[in-house]
Amino acid sequence: MTDFKSQIDLQKLPKHVAVIMDGNGRWAKRTGMPRIFGHRNGVKAVRETTEAAAEIGVKYLTLYAFSTENWSRPEAEVNALMTLLVATLGKELKTLTKNDIRLNAIGDLKRLPKDCYNELIKVIDQTKHHQRMTLTLALNYSGRWEIQDAMRKAAFAFKSGDVVNIEELDIEQYLSTQGLPDPEFLIRTSGEQRLSNYLLWQLAYAEFYFTEVMWPDFRKDDFYKALLDYQDRERRFGKTSEQLNV
Ligand code: IPE
Ligand code: IPE
Ligand code: MG
């Protein structure tokens, strides 16, 4: 098997990788199992991806775990997902501590079920001094919700201030990702090629990577393979290739 990890140029790592973990339901259905079986098997992929990112030196990893639109799924699936989240957070504290990883969360967290919210806040607090990597879970998150929320906060703050001079940095301080650098790289599993309302502002200049691998099958090597693909890209930010290569 190809050793992807050893081929990665450590000087050219993205600081922040965002992931849309997709395909749990289809993965389960393929073997005649209920969708929640896929979600349960997705937990291993979360652990592998988190460890892979920390081990190679990625500083920020942001995983899309539940969108504001996911509330429209059958109630039983939503409940099962929330239960799984509480159980997983408790169990993964060991992995986070062992790897010196700080947990963070973005989204409309107050609307999560109480036990979920409490567990989340507890693990965030228990890992707040960890420094190797920040793992952010996007929970009850959507890009449009975030922009709406930012506008509400900004309107309040700017009530008596100078609205004409609002700049990018002013907007960023009201986003839930405030303090995190923009992701340079986005990975989506399961062959779907869309954003599904993820990090709409922050992904403005990210490189996108789509793989057919279903989330429950995603392993460290899949992550490293994706990083190698990223390192082959030329990020131009509006300039020409010639300008970059002088
Ligand atoms: C991703 O897998 C997990 C969540 C959205 C919570 P899906 O549940 O979307 O799986 P598919 O896309 O239906 O296969
Ligand atoms: C996006 O996946 C949300 C998460 C991964 C949590 P979905 O599977 O819900 O996205 P759509 O609805 O198919 O676009
Ligand atoms: Mg899906």
Coordinates of C-alpha atoms and ligand atoms in Angstrom, one line a residue:
M1 CA 0.0 0.0 0.0
T2 CA 1.2 3.5 -0.8
D3 CA 2.5 5.4 2.2
F4 CA 0.8 8.7 1.7
K5 CA 1.8 10.2 5.0
S6 CA 5.6 10.2 4.2
Q7 CA 5.0 12.0 0.9
I8 CA 3.4 15.0 2.6
D9 CA 5.4 18.3 2.6
L10 CA 5.1 19.5 6.1
Q11 CA 6.0 23.0 5.0
K12 CA 2.9 23.2 2.8
L13 CA 0.2 22.0 5.2
P14 CA -3.1 23.7 5.4
K15 CA -3.6 25.2 8.8
H16 CA -7.3 24.6 8.8
V17 CA -9.1 21.7 7.2
A18 CA -12.9 21.6 7.1
V19 CA -14.8 18.3 6.5
I20 CA -18.4 17.5 5.5
M21 CA -18.8 14.0 6.9
D22 CA -21.3 12.5 4.5
G23 CA -22.6 9.0 3.5
N24 CA -23.4 7.4 6.8
G25 CA -27.0 6.5 5.8
R26 CA -26.2 5.1 2.4
W27 CA -23.3 3.1 3.8
A28 CA -25.7 1.4 6.2
K29 CA -28.5 0.9 3.7
R30 CA -26.1 -0.9 1.3
T31 CA -25.9 -3.7 3.8
G32 CA -29.5 -3.6 4.7
M33 CA -28.9 -1.9 8.0
P34 CA -30.8 1.1 9.5
R35 CA -29.3 4.6 8.9
I36 CA -28.3 5.0 12.5
F37 CA -26.0 2.0 12.2
G38 CA -24.0 4.1 9.7
H39 CA -23.8 7.0 12.1
R40 CA -22.5 4.7 14.8
N41 CA -19.8 3.5 12.5
G42 CA -19.0 7.1 11.5
V43 CA -17.5 7.6 15.0
K44 CA -14.4 5.6 14.1
A45 CA -13.8 7.8 11.1
V46 CA -14.1 10.9 13.3
R47 CA -11.4 9.5 15.6
E48 CA -9.1 8.5 12.8
T49 CA -9.5 11.9 11.0
T50 CA -8.9 13.8 14.2
E51 CA -5.8 11.8 15.1
A52 CA -4.4 11.9 11.5
A53 CA -4.8 15.7 11.4
A54 CA -3.2 16.2 14.8
E55 CA -0.3 13.8 14.0
I56 CA 0.6 15.5 10.7
G57 CA 0.5 19.0 12.2
V58 CA -2.8 20.5 11.1
K59 CA -3.8 23.1 13.7
Y60 CA -7.5 23.4 13.1
L61 CA -10.0 20.7 12.1
T62 CA -13.7 21.5 11.7
L63 CA -16.2 18.7 11.2
Y64 CA -19.8 19.2 10.0
A65 CA -21.8 17.0 12.4
F66 CA -25.3 18.4 12.3
S67 CA -26.8 21.1 10.1
T68 CA -29.8 23.3 10.9
E69 CA -31.5 21.5 8.1
N70 CA -30.9 18.1 9.6
W71 CA -33.8 18.7 12.1
S72 CA -36.1 17.8 9.2
R73 CA -35.0 14.2 9.3
P74 CA -37.3 11.6 10.9
E75 CA -37.5 12.3 14.6
A76 CA -36.1 8.8 15.5
E77 CA -32.9 9.5 13.5
V78 CA -32.5 13.0 15.0
N79 CA -32.9 11.6 18.5
A80 CA -30.5 8.7 17.8
L81 CA -27.9 11.2 16.5
M82 CA -28.2 13.4 19.6
T83 CA -27.9 10.4 21.9
L84 CA -24.8 9.2 19.9
L85 CA -23.3 12.6 20.2
V86 CA -23.6 12.7 24.0
A87 CA -22.2 9.2 24.4
T88 CA -19.3 9.9 22.0
L89 CA -18.3 13.2 23.6
G90 CA -17.9 11.4 26.9
K91 CA -15.9 8.5 25.5
E92 CA -13.6 10.5 23.3
L93 CA -12.4 12.8 26.1
K94 CA -9.5 10.3 26.5
T95 CA -8.5 10.6 22.8
L96 CA -8.6 14.4 23.0
T97 CA -6.5 14.4 26.1
K98 CA -4.0 11.9 24.8
N99 CA -3.5 14.0 21.7
D100 CA -3.6 17.4 23.4
I101 CA -6.6 18.5 21.4
R102 CA -9.0 21.3 22.4
L103 CA -12.6 20.8 21.6
N104 CA -14.7 23.8 20.3
A105 CA -18.2 24.0 18.8
I106 CA -19.9 26.3 16.3
G107 CA -23.7 26.6 15.6
D108 CA -26.9 27.5 17.4
L109 CA -25.8 25.4 20.4
K110 CA -28.4 26.6 22.9
R111 CA -31.1 24.8 20.8
L112 CA -29.4 21.4 21.2
P113 CA -31.1 19.1 23.7
K114 CA -30.0 20.0 27.2
D115 CA -28.0 16.8 27.9
C116 CA -26.1 17.3 24.6
Y117 CA -25.4 20.9 25.3
N118 CA -24.2 20.2 28.9
E119 CA -21.9 17.4 27.8
L120 CA -20.5 19.6 25.0
I121 CA -19.8 22.5 27.3
K122 CA -18.2 20.1 29.8
V123 CA -15.8 18.5 27.3
I124 CA -15.0 22.0 25.9
D125 CA -14.1 23.1 29.4
Q126 CA -12.1 20.0 30.2
T127 CA -9.9 20.4 27.1
K128 CA -9.6 24.2 27.0
H129 CA -5.8 24.2 27.8
H130 CA -4.9 21.7 25.1
Q131 CA -2.7 23.2 22.4
R132 CA -1.8 20.8 19.6
M133 CA -4.9 21.2 17.6
T134 CA -8.4 22.7 17.8
L135 CA -11.2 20.4 16.9
T136 CA -14.4 22.3 16.1
L137 CA -17.7 20.5 15.8
A138 CA -20.3 22.3 13.7
L139 CA -23.5 21.4 15.5
N140 CA -26.9 22.8 14.6
Y141 CA -24.9 24.9 12.3
S142 CA -25.5 26.5 8.9
G143 CA -23.7 29.2 7.1
R144 CA -26.8 31.3 6.6
W145 CA -27.8 30.9 10.2
E146 CA -24.3 32.2 11.1
I147 CA -24.5 35.2 8.8
Q148 CA -27.9 36.1 10.1
D149 CA -26.7 35.8 13.7
A150 CA -23.6 37.9 12.8
M151 CA -25.9 40.6 11.3
R152 CA -28.0 40.7 14.4
K153 CA -25.0 41.1 16.7
A154 CA -23.4 43.7 14.4
A155 CA -26.7 45.7 14.1
F156 CA -26.7 45.8 17.9
A157 CA -23.1 46.9 18.2
F158 CA -23.3 49.4 15.4
K159 CA -26.5 51.0 16.5
S160 CA -24.9 54.3 17.4
G161 CA -21.6 53.7 15.5
D162 CA -20.2 54.2 12.1
V163 CA -21.9 51.7 9.8
V164 CA -20.3 53.0 6.6
N165 CA -16.9 51.8 7.6
I166 CA -17.7 48.1 8.1
E167 CA -14.8 46.0 6.9
E168 CA -14.2 42.2 6.5
L169 CA -12.6 42.0 9.9
D170 CA -15.6 43.7 11.5
I171 CA -17.8 41.0 10.0
E172 CA -15.5 38.1 11.0
Q173 CA -15.6 39.1 14.7
Y174 CA -19.3 38.3 14.7
L175 CA -19.1 34.9 13.1
S176 CA -19.1 31.8 15.2
T177 CA -15.6 31.0 13.8
Q178 CA -14.2 34.2 15.3
G179 CA -10.6 33.5 16.2
L180 CA -10.1 30.6 13.7
P181 CA -8.3 31.1 10.4
D182 CA -10.3 30.4 7.3
P183 CA -10.0 26.8 6.1
E184 CA -7.7 26.4 3.1
F185 CA -9.1 23.0 2.4
L186 CA -12.5 21.3 2.3
I187 CA -13.1 17.6 2.1
R188 CA -16.5 16.1 1.4
T189 CA -17.0 12.3 1.4
S190 CA -19.6 10.1 -0.3
G191 CA -19.4 11.6 -3.8
E192 CA -21.8 14.5 -3.2
Q193 CA -20.4 17.8 -4.6
R194 CA -22.1 20.6 -2.8
L195 CA -21.6 22.9 0.3
S196 CA -24.9 22.1 2.1
N197 CA -24.8 25.5 3.8
Y198 CA -21.3 24.9 5.4
L199 CA -19.0 27.8 6.3
L200 CA -20.2 30.0 3.4
W201 CA -18.1 33.0 4.4
Q202 CA -15.0 31.1 5.5
L203 CA -14.7 28.8 2.4
A204 CA -14.4 31.8 0.0
Y205 CA -11.0 30.7 -1.2
A206 CA -10.7 27.1 0.0
E207 CA -9.6 24.3 -2.3
F208 CA -12.4 21.6 -2.5
Y209 CA -11.8 17.8 -2.5
F210 CA -14.5 15.3 -3.2
T211 CA -14.1 11.6 -2.6
E212 CA -16.4 8.6 -3.3
V213 CA -15.4 7.1 0.1
M214 CA -18.3 6.9 2.5
W215 CA -17.7 8.5 5.8
P216 CA -17.8 5.3 7.9
D217 CA -14.9 4.0 5.7
F218 CA -12.8 7.1 5.9
R219 CA -9.4 6.4 7.5
K220 CA -6.1 8.2 8.2
D221 CA -4.7 7.3 4.8
D222 CA -7.8 8.8 3.1
F223 CA -7.0 12.0 4.9
Y224 CA -3.4 12.0 4.0
K225 CA -4.2 11.2 0.3
A226 CA -6.5 14.2 0.3
L227 CA -3.7 16.4 1.8
L228 CA -1.4 15.3 -1.0
D229 CA -4.0 16.3 -3.6
Y230 CA -4.2 19.7 -1.8
Q231 CA -0.4 20.2 -2.1
D232 CA -0.6 19.8 -5.9
R233 CA -2.9 22.8 -6.2
E234 CA -1.8 26.3 -7.1
R235 CA -3.7 28.8 -5.0
R236 CA -3.8 32.0 -7.0
F237 CA -6.2 34.4 -5.0
G238 CA -7.1 36.3 -8.1
K239 CA -3.5 36.6 -9.4
T240 CA -2.0 34.9 -12.4
S241 CA 0.2 31.8 -12.3
E242 CA 3.1 33.9 -13.7
Q243 CA 2.9 36.4 -10.8
L244 CA 3.1 33.5 -8.3
N245 CA 6.1 31.9 -9.9
V246 CA 8.5 34.8 -10.2
Ligands
IPE1 C1 -23.8 12.3 7.2 O1 -24.3 11.2 6.7 C2 -24.1 12.5 8.7 C3 -25.1 13.5 9.0 C4 -25.6 14.4 8.1 C5 -25.5 13.7 10.4 P1 -25.8 11.1 6.1 O2 -26.7 10.8 7.2 O3 -26.1 12.4 5.4 O4 -25.8 10.0 5.1 P2 -26.4 9.9 3.6 O5 -25.9 11.1 2.9 O6 -27.9 9.9 3.8 O7 -25.9 8.7 3.1
IPE2 C1 -24.5 17.9 5.4 O1 -24.9 16.6 5.0 C2 -24.6 18.0 6.9 C3 -23.7 17.2 7.6 C4 -22.7 16.5 7.1 C5 -23.8 17.3 9.0 P1 -26.3 16.3 4.5 O2 -26.3 14.9 4.1 O3 -27.4 16.6 5.5 O4 -26.5 17.3 3.2 P2 -27.6 17.3 2.1 O5 -28.8 17.6 2.7 O6 -27.6 16.0 1.4 O7 -27.1 18.4 1.1
MG3 MG -25.9 13.1 3.5

